[in-house]
Each structure stands twice: as structure tokens, then as C-alpha cells.
């Protein structure tokens, strides 16, 4: 492209680094996550976590919630892709002659590997030996985790080897398609499902965010800054982020004021309809109103109820987009409107402001 600068919209996960491509950098989702992490108060988040678990009964940690979402999405939304990968893996088995394995064993192996891949995309065909070695190690570690739940890992180990460095044409086709599907699976299961289930602090349920690693020290933030090229973009909101900067920072701020948030949470229990709504849903609604509140706005009741409809359908635990259960959505939405109405009248006496 000559002198034309190029940035790529790529979401880096964990310690992942951008491949050595001829680009200026990414569009900056990692910056969005880093800012929220360094501004989050660790002790305040710990106290909010304890209250969240006590009030909602949630016992799972982020990796478990994400794995459950991935297993659901690959079986439902991406069922055609799973079937295609199974057929490609069977073709690779037949071409190799190394093992004998039935369709169900191969399907189970492919599914387990997909769930355990921790990034959007690997680059096992890369010309960069360091990148290729890193992604091969990532795949091997995913296979080790996936093997823990299987009666026999023979099919799993073969599929992993074929994806990693199989040299038949069938294995190459499997490798290409597998690496394409992991990105779609991560996007749909993390961004559009698990982020609406693991609702401890919604500031960290953001594209590029890591709810399981939500806090950075200033020193860690400084290390990250030192790795930037000076040409990377700093993104705070985009077409894909779940919340705008101001809304997200209000949610970060609640980690600095856990007592105030706890007071608001307790007051929300007295709002009309609260006892009839699952505490997990009420927890989400209270945070969402905190994030979008503006004194004097006239549309907050409908805005909050509409957002709650979206959140419930994305989470897909009581309703969903393809088969919405409007009767299951009605009580939470009525509660959301009542919550916004009560909030507009003023917080209870003694509530922190």
C-alpha cells in the first residue's frame, strides 16, 4: 500500500502480541481494556465480588462461564461449522491412516479443542517461526486441557497434531478452517453471550476486556505502555464496544465506592417488582442504570428496559433472539422501568450521592 498507514481491527487476548505484519498497529481494543484495568480499585472490586456472589449465588469464575458459553454457541449458532470441521477431521484421519476413529469421537475432539482455544485466531501457517512455535504451544496446551474430560484422548491428539503440522492436503484444509472458526466462536460466545452472564462489574465485560484479569497495577500499566510503538491507536469506544467511555468509567468508579454501590443495591430491593426478578438480572439492571443515568432525562425508563431486553436475549439463559420468551422478559423490564422511575425521584435518605 506504499506510504498509506494501515491499522487492523484485531482483538489481542492475554499476553498475545500483534504478528509481525506491515501495519502501524491495531485499532486499540487492548488500550480500552488497559485503561479500565489500571483505574479499577482492587479492594473495591474484591468487596463487590463478594457482595455479587452472596446476593446472586454465583459460584463460577470467568473461565468456566466462557467455556460454557463456547460449548453452547458451537453446538447451536455454529452447528454447521462444527459439522464441517468434523467432516474435515474425518478426511484427515482417513488420509493419514494413523488411527481408527468414529464420527462421534472426532466430533467430540473438535468440539473440545474449539472450547479450549483461548484466542480469536492462531497463525499456524505463519512464516514467522516464533509466532508459529507460540501458536503450536497454545494448541498443545489447549489439547491437554481438553483431554481432561475425555475417556480416551486418541482422536483428540490426532486432530490436534493434524491442525498443528499435518502435511496432507486434508490436514491443511482442516487447519485453515479450524483457525477461521475459532474467531467466530470467540466473538459470539465471549462478546455476545458470556459478557452478559458474568456480570460482577460490567466495566470489564467489554470487547478486548478480560473479566478474569480485571485489575492492573500502575507498574503493569507502565510495562504495557513501554511496549507500544507510538503509532498504535488508543480506542475508548467503537461500533463494537458495549458501552461508551463515560458509562464504562462510572462502572469503574463503583469499585472506588463499594459502600455506596452496596447501599444503592440494597435500596433497589424495595423497588416495585424486585422480589419477582432474579437477583442476577437485578444486579445487571442496577449497574446499567448507574452507567447511563443523567439527571433530567425523560427516556430512561424505556432505555433501561430496552437494554435489559437485549441483555437477557444475549445471555440466553431465560430467553433469546430466535425464540424470545416475552412473558419471561416482562417482569425484569417492568422492574427496570420502576427502578429508573424511583431513581429519578431521588435516592433514599442517607444514601451516598
CSV table of C-alpha atoms in Angstrom, one decimal, residues 44-184:
chain,number,residue,atom,x,y,z
A,44,UNK,CA,-13.3,-2.3,46.0
A,45,UNK,CA,-13.7,-4.9,43.3
A,46,UNK,CA,-13.0,-7.7,45.8
A,47,UNK,CA,-15.8,-6.4,48.0
A,48,UNK,CA,-18.2,-6.0,45.1
A,49,UNK,CA,-17.3,-9.6,44.0
A,50,UNK,CA,-18.1,-10.8,47.5
A,51,UNK,CA,-21.5,-9.0,47.5
A,52,UNK,CA,-22.3,-10.2,44.0
A,53,UNK,CA,-21.7,-13.8,44.9
A,54,UNK,CA,-23.6,-13.5,48.2
A,55,UNK,CA,-26.6,-11.9,46.6
A,56,UNK,CA,-26.8,-13.9,43.4
A,57,UNK,CA,-25.4,-17.2,44.4
A,58,UNK,CA,-22.9,-17.1,41.6
A,59,UNK,CA,-20.0,-19.6,42.2
A,60,UNK,CA,-18.4,-19.7,38.8
A,61,UNK,CA,-15.3,-17.9,37.7
A,62,UNK,CA,-14.8,-16.3,34.3
A,63,UNK,CA,-13.1,-19.2,32.5
A,64,UNK,CA,-15.9,-21.6,33.5
A,65,UNK,CA,-18.6,-19.1,32.3
A,66,UNK,CA,-16.8,-18.6,29.0
A,67,UNK,CA,-16.3,-22.3,28.4
A,68,UNK,CA,-20.0,-23.0,29.0
A,69,UNK,CA,-20.9,-20.2,26.5
A,70,UNK,CA,-18.5,-21.5,23.9
A,71,UNK,CA,-19.8,-25.1,24.2
A,72,UNK,CA,-23.4,-23.8,23.7
A,73,UNK,CA,-22.6,-21.5,20.8
A,74,UNK,CA,-20.6,-24.1,18.8
A,75,UNK,CA,-23.5,-26.6,19.2
A,76,UNK,CA,-26.2,-24.1,18.3
A,77,UNK,CA,-25.2,-21.0,16.3
A,78,UNK,CA,-22.2,-22.6,14.7
A,79,UNK,CA,-23.5,-26.1,14.4
A,80,UNK,CA,-22.9,-26.1,10.6
A,81,UNK,CA,-19.2,-25.1,11.2
A,82,UNK,CA,-18.8,-27.9,13.8
A,83,UNK,CA,-20.2,-30.4,11.4
A,84,UNK,CA,-17.9,-29.2,8.6
A,85,UNK,CA,-14.9,-29.4,10.9
A,86,UNK,CA,-15.9,-32.9,11.9
A,87,UNK,CA,-16.0,-33.9,8.3
A,88,UNK,CA,-12.7,-32.3,7.5
A,89,UNK,CA,-11.1,-34.0,10.5
A,90,UNK,CA,-12.5,-37.4,9.4
A,91,UNK,CA,-11.0,-36.8,6.0
A,92,UNK,CA,-7.7,-36.1,7.6
A,93,UNK,CA,-7.9,-39.3,9.7
A,94,UNK,CA,-8.6,-41.4,6.6
A,95,UNK,CA,-5.8,-39.7,4.6
A,96,UNK,CA,-3.3,-40.4,7.3
A,97,UNK,CA,-4.1,-44.0,8.2
A,98,UNK,CA,-2.7,-43.4,11.7
A,99,UNK,CA,-5.8,-44.2,13.8
A,100,UNK,CA,-9.3,-45.5,13.5
A,101,UNK,CA,-11.9,-43.2,15.0
A,102,UNK,CA,-15.7,-42.9,14.6
A,103,UNK,CA,-17.6,-39.7,13.8
A,104,UNK,CA,-18.7,-39.1,17.4
A,105,UNK,CA,-15.1,-39.4,18.7
A,106,UNK,CA,-13.9,-36.9,16.1
A,107,UNK,CA,-16.8,-34.5,16.7
A,108,UNK,CA,-16.1,-34.7,20.5
A,109,UNK,CA,-12.4,-34.0,19.8
A,110,UNK,CA,-13.0,-31.0,17.6
A,111,UNK,CA,-15.6,-29.5,20.0
A,112,UNK,CA,-13.3,-29.9,23.0
A,113,UNK,CA,-10.4,-28.2,21.1
A,114,UNK,CA,-12.6,-25.3,20.0
A,115,UNK,CA,-13.7,-24.6,23.5
A,116,UNK,CA,-10.2,-24.6,24.9
A,117,UNK,CA,-8.5,-22.3,22.3
A,118,UNK,CA,-8.1,-19.1,24.3
A,119,UNK,CA,-7.6,-16.6,21.4
A,120,UNK,CA,-9.6,-15.5,18.5
A,121,UNK,CA,-7.1,-16.7,15.9
A,122,UNK,CA,-3.9,-18.7,15.7
A,123,UNK,CA,-1.4,-18.5,12.8
A,124,UNK,CA,0.0,-22.0,12.4
A,125,UNK,CA,0.7,-21.3,8.7
A,126,UNK,CA,2.8,-18.2,9.6
A,127,UNK,CA,6.3,-17.7,8.0
A,128,UNK,CA,7.4,-16.3,11.4
A,129,UNK,CA,9.0,-19.3,13.3
A,130,UNK,CA,8.5,-17.6,16.7
A,131,UNK,CA,4.8,-17.0,16.0
A,132,UNK,CA,4.3,-20.5,14.6
A,133,UNK,CA,6.0,-22.0,17.6
A,134,UNK,CA,3.9,-19.9,20.1
A,135,UNK,CA,0.7,-20.9,18.4
A,136,UNK,CA,1.7,-24.6,18.3
A,137,UNK,CA,2.4,-24.5,22.0
A,138,UNK,CA,-1.0,-22.8,22.5
A,139,UNK,CA,-2.7,-25.6,20.6
A,140,UNK,CA,-0.9,-28.3,22.6
A,141,UNK,CA,-1.9,-26.7,25.9
A,142,UNK,CA,-5.5,-26.5,24.7
A,143,UNK,CA,-5.4,-30.2,23.8
A,144,UNK,CA,-4.0,-31.0,27.3
A,145,UNK,CA,-6.9,-29.2,28.9
A,146,UNK,CA,-9.4,-30.7,26.5
A,147,UNK,CA,-8.2,-34.2,27.2
A,148,UNK,CA,-9.0,-33.9,30.9
A,149,UNK,CA,-12.7,-34.5,30.3
A,150,UNK,CA,-12.4,-37.3,27.7
A,151,UNK,CA,-12.5,-41.1,28.3
A,152,UNK,CA,-9.9,-41.5,25.5
A,153,UNK,CA,-7.8,-38.7,24.0
A,154,UNK,CA,-6.6,-40.7,21.0
A,155,UNK,CA,-8.8,-38.9,18.5
A,156,UNK,CA,-8.2,-35.5,20.2
A,157,UNK,CA,-4.4,-35.9,20.0
A,158,UNK,CA,-4.6,-36.8,16.3
A,159,UNK,CA,-6.8,-33.9,15.5
A,160,UNK,CA,-4.5,-31.5,17.4
A,161,UNK,CA,-1.5,-32.9,15.5
A,162,UNK,CA,-3.2,-32.6,12.2
A,163,UNK,CA,-4.2,-29.0,12.9
A,164,UNK,CA,-0.7,-28.1,14.2
A,165,UNK,CA,1.5,-29.5,11.5
A,166,UNK,CA,-0.3,-32.2,9.4
A,167,UNK,CA,1.2,-32.3,5.9
A,168,UNK,CA,-1.6,-33.9,3.9
A,169,UNK,CA,-4.0,-31.8,1.8
A,170,UNK,CA,-6.8,-32.9,4.1
A,171,UNK,CA,-4.9,-31.7,7.2
A,172,UNK,CA,-4.2,-28.4,5.6
A,173,UNK,CA,-7.8,-27.8,4.8
A,174,UNK,CA,-8.7,-28.7,8.4
A,175,UNK,CA,-6.0,-26.3,9.8
A,176,UNK,CA,-7.3,-23.4,7.7
A,177,UNK,CA,-11.0,-23.9,8.6
A,178,UNK,CA,-10.3,-24.6,12.2
A,179,UNK,CA,-8.4,-21.3,12.6
A,180,UNK,CA,-11.2,-19.4,10.9
A,181,UNK,CA,-13.9,-20.8,13.1
A,182,UNK,CA,-12.2,-20.1,16.4
A,183,UNK,CA,-12.5,-16.3,15.8
A,184,UNK,CA,-16.2,-16.5,15.1
